[in-house]
């Protein structure tokens, strides 16, 4: 997700709306929204330039404080030119922003990276072009790959449907999908990122998880030997959860990225969502070249603190091989304690815990 996708979305918007520049866009509502087609078209331009400003300006606490206006007498052709121009500026901002840079966006974790901003910009263009086209009675459908990319980057909590574009319209309250209830309220979700002294725990999105599962790098630059097999397996489990519609992005998999060089050294994450008692399992691995330096302990402690501060988590547990002394030391240094004999017996009997594993627990 990047500048090429923004360009494609903006070009598609201009192509479909150019056929209706001679009509009065102020007199027609844009589909199901309450704005006129003219107001909605200008909103696309506002979003694109605001996202460009936040990303280029590295805004951290709020949107960059400025607004754009149209000159008096600007016609629909001029408005389309504004959309194309703000789109070009946004594309330039996305392409020139280094990996890992995050800027302010209010929902849900108050920041997004360059790929997240690109996805939000594409979403705004696709969805509002649809609104305008619906109001004006024009045919519009973006490319399947573009709609799918928006779903995988911004709607990881939405189960994939039979086709990407109808699924995206349904997920944003703009259409129906067989077998699913209508959507009346919705939000997209950027990935969660947690920072420690030396690491950035970067939430892996469904598209990246699928790439990792298939042998790719997931969009990360790894140290030699990475990613490790455990990270690929975890990415596979996460992909299955996404496809089944049970994935919650905050309880997914995180890449452990070193601050000093932006390279990934391992993976860490949850084995699902908390159960009805607030219990959730956590696991991790490191590339061999990163072991013995305290990275796993640092990341595990940060992720545990974040999870246990939530109302829906009361206990974390980790299962460690009986002969894996280094991993046992990691969980101990991260505040986990060995489960009691009775707790381990219950885990073995009721939850199919392998008898070769030891159970470690950290409570809120």
mmCIF file of C-alpha atoms in Angstrom:
data_model
loop_
_atom_site.group_PDB
_atom_site.id
_atom_site.type_symbol
_atom_site.label_atom_id
_atom_site.label_comp_id
_atom_site.label_asym_id
_atom_site.label_seq_id
_atom_site.Cartn_x
_atom_site.Cartn_y
_atom_site.Cartn_z
ATOM 1 C CA UNK A 1 0.000 0.000 0.000
ATOM 2 C CA UNK A 2 1.625 3.244 -1.104
ATOM 3 C CA UNK A 3 1.780 6.037 -3.641
ATOM 4 C CA UNK A 4 0.889 3.857 -6.621
ATOM 5 C CA UNK A 5 -2.405 2.902 -5.011
ATOM 6 C CA UNK A 6 -3.203 6.536 -4.194
ATOM 7 C CA UNK A 7 -2.522 7.480 -7.806
ATOM 8 C CA UNK A 8 -4.777 4.683 -9.046
ATOM 9 C CA UNK A 9 -7.620 5.708 -6.738
ATOM 10 C CA UNK A 10 -7.436 9.388 -7.675
ATOM 11 C CA UNK A 11 -7.231 8.608 -11.396
ATOM 12 C CA UNK A 12 -10.326 6.421 -11.113
ATOM 13 C CA UNK A 13 -12.176 9.175 -9.276
ATOM 14 C CA UNK A 14 -11.338 11.773 -11.928
ATOM 15 C CA UNK A 15 -12.228 9.430 -14.776
ATOM 16 C CA UNK A 16 -15.745 8.698 -13.570
ATOM 17 C CA UNK A 17 -16.616 12.213 -12.381
ATOM 18 C CA UNK A 18 -15.269 13.958 -15.451
ATOM 19 C CA UNK A 19 -18.275 12.692 -17.400
ATOM 20 C CA UNK A 20 -20.587 14.696 -15.132
ATOM 21 C CA UNK A 21 -18.751 18.025 -14.764
ATOM 22 C CA UNK A 22 -21.560 19.808 -16.602
ATOM 23 C CA UNK A 23 -24.161 18.925 -13.975
ATOM 24 C CA UNK A 24 -25.029 20.824 -10.798
ATOM 25 C CA UNK A 25 -23.203 18.934 -8.018
ATOM 26 C CA UNK A 26 -24.606 21.217 -5.333
ATOM 27 C CA UNK A 27 -28.214 20.177 -6.032
ATOM 28 C CA UNK A 28 -27.750 16.409 -5.559
ATOM 29 C CA UNK A 29 -26.928 14.477 -2.393
ATOM 30 C CA UNK A 30 -24.024 12.053 -2.552
ATOM 31 C CA UNK A 31 -25.578 8.628 -2.129
ATOM 32 C CA UNK A 32 -26.420 7.811 1.478
ATOM 33 C CA UNK A 33 -24.436 10.666 3.029
ATOM 34 C CA UNK A 34 -26.008 13.984 3.950
ATOM 35 C CA UNK A 35 -23.602 16.116 1.916
ATOM 36 C CA UNK A 36 -24.120 17.300 -1.635
ATOM 37 C CA UNK A 37 -21.970 15.808 -4.363
ATOM 38 C CA UNK A 38 -19.999 19.079 -4.491
ATOM 39 C CA UNK A 39 -19.317 19.075 -0.728
ATOM 40 C CA UNK A 40 -18.321 15.405 -0.858
ATOM 41 C CA UNK A 41 -15.920 15.994 -3.739
ATOM 42 C CA UNK A 42 -14.285 18.859 -1.872
ATOM 43 C CA UNK A 43 -14.088 16.638 1.214
ATOM 44 C CA UNK A 44 -11.944 14.192 -0.778
ATOM 45 C CA UNK A 45 -9.469 16.994 -1.481
ATOM 46 C CA UNK A 46 -9.552 18.107 2.171
ATOM 47 C CA UNK A 47 -8.740 14.596 3.354
ATOM 48 C CA UNK A 48 -5.883 14.139 0.901
ATOM 49 C CA UNK A 49 -4.160 17.398 1.804
ATOM 50 C CA UNK A 50 -4.726 16.899 5.546
ATOM 51 C CA UNK A 51 -3.181 13.433 5.422
ATOM 52 C CA UNK A 52 -0.280 14.770 3.357
ATOM 53 C CA UNK A 53 0.326 17.548 5.881
ATOM 54 C CA UNK A 54 0.215 15.274 8.919
ATOM 55 C CA UNK A 55 2.576 12.780 7.340
ATOM 56 C CA UNK A 56 5.014 15.313 5.900
ATOM 57 C CA UNK A 57 4.892 17.455 9.044
ATOM 58 C CA UNK A 58 5.234 14.460 11.387
ATOM 59 C CA UNK A 59 2.241 15.722 13.389
ATOM 60 C CA UNK A 60 1.975 13.914 16.722
ATOM 61 C CA UNK A 61 -0.829 15.451 18.787
ATOM 62 C CA UNK A 62 -3.407 16.742 16.299
ATOM 63 C CA UNK A 63 -3.992 17.620 12.674
ATOM 64 C CA UNK A 64 -1.792 20.372 11.247
ATOM 65 C CA UNK A 65 -3.901 23.525 11.885
ATOM 66 C CA UNK A 66 -4.897 24.772 8.452
ATOM 67 C CA UNK A 67 -7.737 24.452 5.963
ATOM 68 C CA UNK A 68 -8.041 24.764 2.194
ATOM 69 C CA UNK A 69 -10.749 26.705 0.362
ATOM 70 C CA UNK A 70 -11.895 26.929 -3.217
ATOM 71 C CA UNK A 71 -11.652 30.216 -5.095
ATOM 72 C CA UNK A 72 -14.992 31.852 -5.784
ATOM 73 C CA UNK A 73 -16.443 30.642 -9.019
ATOM 74 C CA UNK A 74 -14.528 27.356 -9.137
ATOM 75 C CA UNK A 75 -16.466 25.006 -11.403
ATOM 76 C CA UNK A 76 -16.596 21.228 -11.264
ATOM 77 C CA UNK A 77 -13.649 20.880 -13.632
ATOM 78 C CA UNK A 78 -11.619 23.063 -11.289
ATOM 79 C CA UNK A 79 -12.709 20.996 -8.313
ATOM 80 C CA UNK A 80 -11.528 17.820 -10.037
ATOM 81 C CA UNK A 81 -8.199 19.558 -10.651
ATOM 82 C CA UNK A 82 -7.976 20.268 -6.924
ATOM 83 C CA UNK A 83 -8.605 16.573 -6.137
ATOM 84 C CA UNK A 84 -5.896 15.535 -8.595
ATOM 85 C CA UNK A 85 -3.437 18.098 -7.225
ATOM 86 C CA UNK A 86 -3.988 17.223 -3.562
ATOM 87 C CA UNK A 87 -3.732 13.567 -4.540
ATOM 88 C CA UNK A 88 -0.345 14.204 -6.155
ATOM 89 C CA UNK A 89 0.870 16.026 -3.032
ATOM 90 C CA UNK A 90 -0.323 13.165 -0.843
ATOM 91 C CA UNK A 91 1.404 10.616 -3.068
ATOM 92 C CA UNK A 92 4.647 12.593 -2.791
ATOM 93 C CA UNK A 93 4.345 12.669 1.007
ATOM 94 C CA UNK A 94 3.785 8.905 1.156
ATOM 95 C CA UNK A 95 6.707 8.137 -1.144
ATOM 96 C CA UNK A 96 9.173 10.391 0.674
ATOM 97 C CA UNK A 97 8.289 9.345 4.230
ATOM 98 C CA UNK A 98 10.813 6.832 5.634
ATOM 99 C CA UNK A 99 9.621 3.444 6.908
ATOM 100 C CA UNK A 100 8.556 3.413 10.531
ATOM 101 C CA UNK A 101 7.602 7.089 10.735
ATOM 102 C CA UNK A 102 4.202 7.560 12.353
ATOM 103 C CA UNK A 103 2.001 10.651 12.473
ATOM 104 C CA UNK A 104 -1.244 11.613 14.172
ATOM 105 C CA UNK A 105 -4.564 10.072 13.325
ATOM 106 C CA UNK A 106 -7.213 9.875 16.049
ATOM 107 C CA UNK A 107 -8.512 6.333 15.618
ATOM 108 C CA UNK A 108 -7.956 3.917 17.142
ATOM 109 C CA UNK A 109 -4.400 4.251 18.497
ATOM 110 C CA UNK A 110 -3.710 7.933 17.646
ATOM 111 C CA UNK A 111 -1.116 7.276 14.957
ATOM 112 C CA UNK A 112 -0.550 5.683 11.565
ATOM 113 C CA UNK A 113 2.478 4.891 9.433
ATOM 114 C CA UNK A 114 2.926 5.838 5.784
ATOM 115 C CA UNK A 115 1.149 2.669 4.609
ATOM 116 C CA UNK A 116 -1.733 3.341 6.982
ATOM 117 C CA UNK A 117 -2.080 6.898 5.713
ATOM 118 C CA UNK A 118 -1.972 5.675 2.122
ATOM 119 C CA UNK A 119 -4.728 3.169 2.904
ATOM 120 C CA UNK A 120 -6.867 5.844 4.569
ATOM 121 C CA UNK A 121 -6.409 8.176 1.613
ATOM 122 C CA UNK A 122 -7.360 5.440 -0.832
ATOM 123 C CA UNK A 123 -10.388 4.537 1.296
ATOM 124 C CA UNK A 124 -11.587 8.144 1.349
ATOM 125 C CA UNK A 125 -11.273 8.423 -2.433
ATOM 126 C CA UNK A 126 -12.931 5.095 -3.223
ATOM 127 C CA UNK A 127 -15.837 5.437 -0.822
ATOM 128 C CA UNK A 128 -16.663 9.068 -1.522
ATOM 129 C CA UNK A 129 -16.310 8.609 -5.265
ATOM 130 C CA UNK A 130 -18.879 5.842 -4.857
ATOM 131 C CA UNK A 131 -21.138 8.226 -2.925
ATOM 132 C CA UNK A 132 -20.930 10.907 -5.585
ATOM 133 C CA UNK A 133 -21.384 8.427 -8.426
ATOM 134 C CA UNK A 134 -24.435 6.964 -6.699
ATOM 135 C CA UNK A 135 -25.949 10.420 -6.298
ATOM 136 C CA UNK A 136 -25.307 11.311 -9.932
ATOM 137 C CA UNK A 137 -26.369 7.918 -11.282
ATOM 138 C CA UNK A 138 -22.912 7.012 -12.613
ATOM 139 C CA UNK A 139 -21.370 3.543 -12.789
ATOM 140 C CA UNK A 140 -18.311 3.162 -10.590
ATOM 141 C CA UNK A 141 -16.318 0.215 -9.285
ATOM 142 C CA UNK A 142 -12.605 0.368 -8.457
ATOM 143 C CA UNK A 143 -10.157 -2.415 -9.185
ATOM 144 C CA UNK A 144 -10.541 -5.539 -7.052
ATOM 145 C CA UNK A 145 -6.964 -5.394 -5.778
ATOM 146 C CA UNK A 146 -7.413 -1.807 -4.598
ATOM 147 C CA UNK A 147 -10.562 -2.617 -2.619
ATOM 148 C CA UNK A 148 -8.958 -5.733 -1.178
ATOM 149 C CA UNK A 149 -5.899 -3.761 -0.080
ATOM 150 C CA UNK A 150 -8.086 -1.286 1.820
ATOM 151 C CA UNK A 151 -9.840 -4.162 3.607
ATOM 152 C CA UNK A 152 -6.587 -5.865 4.576
ATOM 153 C CA UNK A 153 -4.897 -2.674 5.770
ATOM 154 C CA UNK A 154 -7.771 -0.913 7.530
ATOM 155 C CA UNK A 155 -10.447 -3.532 8.223
ATOM 156 C CA UNK A 156 -8.564 -6.471 9.760
ATOM 157 C CA UNK A 157 -11.582 -7.097 12.000
ATOM 158 C CA UNK A 158 -13.869 -7.698 8.996
ATOM 159 C CA UNK A 159 -14.144 -11.210 7.601
ATOM 160 C CA UNK A 160 -13.403 -11.291 3.868
ATOM 161 C CA UNK A 161 -16.512 -11.611 1.750
ATOM 162 C CA UNK A 162 -17.178 -13.152 -1.643
ATOM 163 C CA UNK A 163 -15.694 -10.098 -3.404
ATOM 164 C CA UNK A 164 -13.664 -7.154 -2.021
ATOM 165 C CA UNK A 165 -15.674 -4.160 -3.290
ATOM 166 C CA UNK A 166 -19.124 -5.305 -2.058
ATOM 167 C CA UNK A 167 -17.484 -6.289 1.239
ATOM 168 C CA UNK A 168 -15.943 -2.831 1.644
ATOM 169 C CA UNK A 169 -19.255 -1.166 0.849
ATOM 170 C CA UNK A 170 -21.024 -3.386 3.385
ATOM 171 C CA UNK A 171 -18.332 -2.781 6.038
ATOM 172 C CA UNK A 172 -18.832 0.984 5.706
ATOM 173 C CA UNK A 173 -22.626 0.929 5.778
ATOM 174 C CA UNK A 174 -23.026 1.451 2.039
ATOM 175 C CA UNK A 175 -24.404 -1.882 0.927
ATOM 176 C CA UNK A 176 -25.688 -5.299 1.834
ATOM 177 C CA UNK A 177 -23.912 -8.624 2.008
ATOM 178 C CA UNK A 178 -25.797 -11.938 2.020
ATOM 179 C CA UNK A 179 -25.815 -13.560 5.432
ATOM 180 C CA UNK A 180 -24.554 -10.492 7.285
ATOM 181 C CA UNK A 181 -26.481 -7.911 9.253
ATOM 182 C CA UNK A 182 -26.465 -4.320 7.975
ATOM 183 C CA UNK A 183 -23.667 -2.111 9.321
ATOM 184 C CA UNK A 184 -24.900 1.085 10.975
ATOM 185 C CA UNK A 185 -21.688 2.178 12.741
ATOM 186 C CA UNK A 186 -18.140 1.509 11.628
ATOM 187 C CA UNK A 187 -14.530 2.508 12.099
ATOM 188 C CA UNK A 188 -11.374 1.465 10.357
ATOM 189 C CA UNK A 189 -8.402 0.273 12.395
ATOM 190 C CA UNK A 190 -4.763 1.161 11.935
ATOM 191 C CA UNK A 191 -2.250 -1.179 13.523
ATOM 192 C CA UNK A 192 -1.173 -0.987 17.152
ATOM 193 C CA UNK A 193 2.450 0.010 17.833
ATOM 194 C CA UNK A 194 4.166 -0.164 21.229
ATOM 195 C CA UNK A 195 7.566 1.387 21.909
ATOM 196 C CA UNK A 196 10.289 0.328 24.316
ATOM 197 C CA UNK A 197 13.788 1.666 24.888
ATOM 198 C CA UNK A 198 15.300 -0.293 22.003
ATOM 199 C CA UNK A 199 12.345 -1.747 20.100
ATOM 200 C CA UNK A 200 9.137 -0.876 18.321
ATOM 201 C CA UNK A 201 6.500 -3.614 18.529
ATOM 202 C CA UNK A 202 4.696 -3.180 15.222
ATOM 203 C CA UNK A 203 1.318 -4.823 14.727
ATOM 204 C CA UNK A 204 1.312 -7.034 11.641
ATOM 205 C CA UNK A 205 -1.607 -6.529 9.255
ATOM 206 C CA UNK A 206 -3.402 -9.382 7.443
ATOM 207 C CA UNK A 207 -1.679 -8.702 4.110
ATOM 208 C CA UNK A 208 1.733 -8.799 5.789
ATOM 209 C CA UNK A 209 0.801 -11.929 7.741
ATOM 210 C CA UNK A 210 -0.184 -13.722 4.555
ATOM 211 C CA UNK A 211 3.105 -12.722 2.937
ATOM 212 C CA UNK A 212 5.063 -14.033 5.925
ATOM 213 C CA UNK A 213 3.135 -17.275 5.864
ATOM 214 C CA UNK A 214 3.999 -17.723 2.189
ATOM 215 C CA UNK A 215 7.720 -17.147 2.775
ATOM 216 C CA UNK A 216 8.000 -13.379 2.261
ATOM 217 C CA UNK A 217 9.357 -10.716 4.587
ATOM 218 C CA UNK A 218 5.980 -9.159 5.457
ATOM 219 C CA UNK A 219 7.244 -5.753 4.391
ATOM 220 C CA UNK A 220 9.936 -5.698 7.100
ATOM 221 C CA UNK A 221 13.708 -5.639 6.751
ATOM 222 C CA UNK A 222 14.978 -8.541 8.866
ATOM 223 C CA UNK A 223 18.388 -9.222 10.299
ATOM 224 C CA UNK A 224 20.190 -12.184 8.761
ATOM 225 C CA UNK A 225 18.325 -15.421 9.354
ATOM 226 C CA UNK A 226 14.916 -13.833 9.849
ATOM 227 C CA UNK A 227 12.076 -14.214 10.109
ATOM 228 C CA UNK A 228 12.243 -17.286 12.314
ATOM 229 C CA UNK A 229 9.910 -20.244 11.743
ATOM 230 C CA UNK A 230 7.789 -19.427 14.795
ATOM 231 C CA UNK A 231 6.946 -15.989 13.401
ATOM 232 C CA UNK A 232 5.847 -17.519 10.108
ATOM 233 C CA UNK A 233 3.676 -20.067 11.928
ATOM 234 C CA UNK A 234 2.092 -17.351 14.060
ATOM 235 C CA UNK A 235 1.414 -15.325 10.913
ATOM 236 C CA UNK A 236 -0.316 -18.362 9.454
ATOM 237 C CA UNK A 237 -2.569 -18.722 12.494
ATOM 238 C CA UNK A 238 -3.378 -15.017 12.312
ATOM 239 C CA UNK A 239 -4.254 -15.312 8.614
ATOM 240 C CA UNK A 240 -6.656 -18.151 9.375
ATOM 241 C CA UNK A 241 -8.290 -16.098 12.142
ATOM 242 C CA UNK A 242 -8.712 -13.154 9.752
ATOM 243 C CA UNK A 243 -10.259 -15.356 7.082
ATOM 244 C CA UNK A 244 -12.629 -16.831 9.679
ATOM 245 C CA UNK A 245 -13.676 -13.371 10.892
ATOM 246 C CA UNK A 246 -12.448 -13.873 14.468
ATOM 247 C CA UNK A 247 -9.252 -11.821 14.305
ATOM 248 C CA UNK A 248 -8.939 -8.863 16.661
ATOM 249 C CA UNK A 249 -5.968 -6.784 15.501
ATOM 250 C CA UNK A 250 -4.841 -5.723 18.973
ATOM 251 C CA UNK A 251 -4.482 -9.418 19.873
ATOM 252 C CA UNK A 252 -2.500 -10.378 16.812
ATOM 253 C CA UNK A 253 1.196 -10.709 16.000
ATOM 254 C CA UNK A 254 3.847 -8.007 16.358
ATOM 255 C CA UNK A 255 7.188 -7.647 14.603
ATOM 256 C CA UNK A 256 9.975 -6.605 16.959
ATOM 257 C CA UNK A 257 11.798 -3.817 15.129
ATOM 258 C CA UNK A 258 15.056 -2.350 16.422
ATOM 259 C CA UNK A 259 15.062 1.401 16.799
ATOM 260 C CA UNK A 260 18.734 1.750 15.915
ATOM 261 C CA UNK A 261 18.488 0.388 12.375
ATOM 262 C CA UNK A 262 14.808 -0.315 11.639
ATOM 263 C CA UNK A 263 15.447 -4.048 11.215
ATOM 264 C CA UNK A 264 13.152 -6.737 12.593
ATOM 265 C CA UNK A 265 14.684 -9.190 15.055
ATOM 266 C CA UNK A 266 11.728 -11.384 15.987
ATOM 267 C CA UNK A 267 8.002 -11.806 16.461
ATOM 268 C CA UNK A 268 5.667 -11.777 19.465
ATOM 269 C CA UNK A 269 1.953 -12.020 19.909
ATOM 270 C CA UNK A 270 -1.149 -13.627 21.287
ATOM 271 C CA UNK A 271 -2.589 -17.058 20.528
ATOM 272 C CA UNK A 272 -6.071 -15.623 20.124
ATOM 273 C CA UNK A 273 -8.363 -13.317 22.052
ATOM 274 C CA UNK A 274 -8.942 -13.424 25.826
ATOM 275 C CA UNK A 275 -11.379 -16.092 26.988
ATOM 276 C CA UNK A 276 -14.437 -15.372 29.125
ATOM 277 C CA UNK A 277 -12.242 -15.254 32.226
ATOM 278 C CA UNK A 278 -9.780 -12.789 30.669
ATOM 279 C CA UNK A 279 -7.007 -15.334 30.084
ATOM 280 C CA UNK A 280 -4.883 -15.199 26.944
ATOM 281 C CA UNK A 281 -1.716 -16.974 25.861
ATOM 282 C CA UNK A 282 1.341 -15.110 24.606
ATOM 283 C CA UNK A 283 4.297 -16.398 22.601
ATOM 284 C CA UNK A 284 7.464 -15.126 20.939
ATOM 285 C CA UNK A 285 10.636 -15.974 19.073
ATOM 286 C CA UNK A 286 13.818 -14.207 18.055
ATOM 287 C CA UNK A 287 16.115 -14.600 15.089
ATOM 288 C CA UNK A 288 19.204 -16.431 16.355
ATOM 289 C CA UNK A 289 21.475 -13.424 15.803
ATOM 290 C CA UNK A 290 19.357 -11.310 18.182
ATOM 291 C CA UNK A 291 19.266 -13.707 21.107
ATOM 292 C CA UNK A 292 21.001 -13.135 24.407
ATOM 293 C CA UNK A 293 20.631 -9.352 24.267
ATOM 294 C CA UNK A 294 17.473 -8.883 26.329
ATOM 295 C CA UNK A 295 15.176 -8.052 23.394
ATOM 296 C CA UNK A 296 12.616 -10.733 24.202
ATOM 297 C CA UNK A 297 12.381 -9.697 27.855
ATOM 298 C CA UNK A 298 12.034 -6.031 26.930
ATOM 299 C CA UNK A 299 9.284 -6.705 24.393
ATOM 300 C CA UNK A 300 7.437 -9.256 26.522
ATOM 301 C CA UNK A 301 7.311 -6.934 29.507
ATOM 302 C CA UNK A 302 5.954 -4.076 27.354
ATOM 303 C CA UNK A 303 3.294 -6.217 25.685
ATOM 304 C CA UNK A 304 2.283 -7.747 29.022
ATOM 305 C CA UNK A 305 1.893 -4.330 30.648
ATOM 306 C CA UNK A 306 -0.254 -3.137 27.742
ATOM 307 C CA UNK A 307 -2.480 -6.212 27.833
ATOM 308 C CA UNK A 308 -2.952 -6.343 31.594
ATOM 309 C CA UNK A 309 -3.966 -2.676 31.671
ATOM 310 C CA UNK A 310 -7.059 -3.617 29.648
ATOM 311 C CA UNK A 311 -10.384 -4.455 31.262
ATOM 312 C CA UNK A 312 -10.762 -7.648 29.232
ATOM 313 C CA UNK A 313 -7.448 -9.226 30.300
ATOM 314 C CA UNK A 314 -6.869 -10.638 33.796
ATOM 315 C CA UNK A 315 -4.069 -13.114 33.181
ATOM 316 C CA UNK A 316 -1.377 -13.891 30.621
ATOM 317 C CA UNK A 317 0.222 -17.270 30.320
ATOM 318 C CA UNK A 318 3.167 -18.620 28.370
ATOM 319 C CA UNK A 319 4.102 -22.238 27.775
ATOM 320 C CA UNK A 320 7.825 -22.995 27.620
ATOM 321 C CA UNK A 321 9.663 -26.223 26.870
ATOM 322 C CA UNK A 322 10.991 -27.873 29.992
ATOM 323 C CA UNK A 323 14.529 -27.928 28.600
ATOM 324 C CA UNK A 324 14.490 -24.345 27.269
ATOM 325 C CA UNK A 325 16.238 -22.570 30.131
ATOM 326 C CA UNK A 326 16.908 -19.313 28.213
ATOM 327 C CA UNK A 327 13.186 -18.858 27.442
ATOM 328 C CA UNK A 328 12.293 -19.651 31.027
ATOM 329 C CA UNK A 329 14.628 -16.884 32.140
ATOM 330 C CA UNK A 330 12.979 -14.500 29.660
ATOM 331 C CA UNK A 331 9.485 -15.011 31.073
ATOM 332 C CA UNK A 332 10.761 -14.835 34.637
ATOM 333 C CA UNK A 333 12.502 -11.514 34.015
ATOM 334 C CA UNK A 334 9.301 -10.238 32.363
ATOM 335 C CA UNK A 335 7.296 -10.799 35.561
ATOM 336 C CA UNK A 336 5.870 -14.269 34.885
ATOM 337 C CA UNK A 337 5.931 -16.896 37.615
ATOM 338 C CA UNK A 338 5.763 -20.663 37.350
ATOM 339 C CA UNK A 339 2.214 -21.985 37.621
ATOM 340 C CA UNK A 340 1.283 -24.101 40.603
ATOM 341 C CA UNK A 341 1.182 -27.863 40.292
ATOM 342 C CA UNK A 342 -2.617 -27.742 40.287
ATOM 343 C CA UNK A 343 -2.720 -25.008 37.608
ATOM 344 C CA UNK A 344 -0.370 -27.003 35.394
ATOM 345 C CA UNK A 345 -2.376 -30.173 35.956
ATOM 346 C CA UNK A 346 -5.553 -28.357 34.933
ATOM 347 C CA UNK A 347 -3.868 -26.923 31.848
ATOM 348 C CA UNK A 348 -2.642 -30.369 30.830
ATOM 349 C CA UNK A 349 -6.021 -32.025 31.441
ATOM 350 C CA UNK A 350 -8.517 -29.390 30.308
ATOM 351 C CA UNK A 351 -6.612 -27.376 27.725
ATOM 352 C CA UNK A 352 -4.437 -30.060 26.112
ATOM 353 C CA UNK A 353 -1.202 -28.431 27.244
ATOM 354 C CA UNK A 354 1.692 -30.632 26.160
ATOM 355 C CA UNK A 355 3.176 -32.410 29.181
ATOM 356 C CA UNK A 356 6.648 -31.387 27.974
ATOM 357 C CA UNK A 357 5.745 -27.719 28.493
ATOM 358 C CA UNK A 358 5.933 -25.649 31.645
ATOM 359 C CA UNK A 359 3.300 -23.034 32.327
ATOM 360 C CA UNK A 360 4.195 -19.497 33.385
ATOM 361 C CA UNK A 361 1.634 -16.895 34.459
ATOM 362 C CA UNK A 362 1.473 -13.115 34.924
ATOM 363 C CA UNK A 363 -1.631 -11.608 36.480
ATOM 364 C CA UNK A 364 -3.046 -8.094 36.472
#
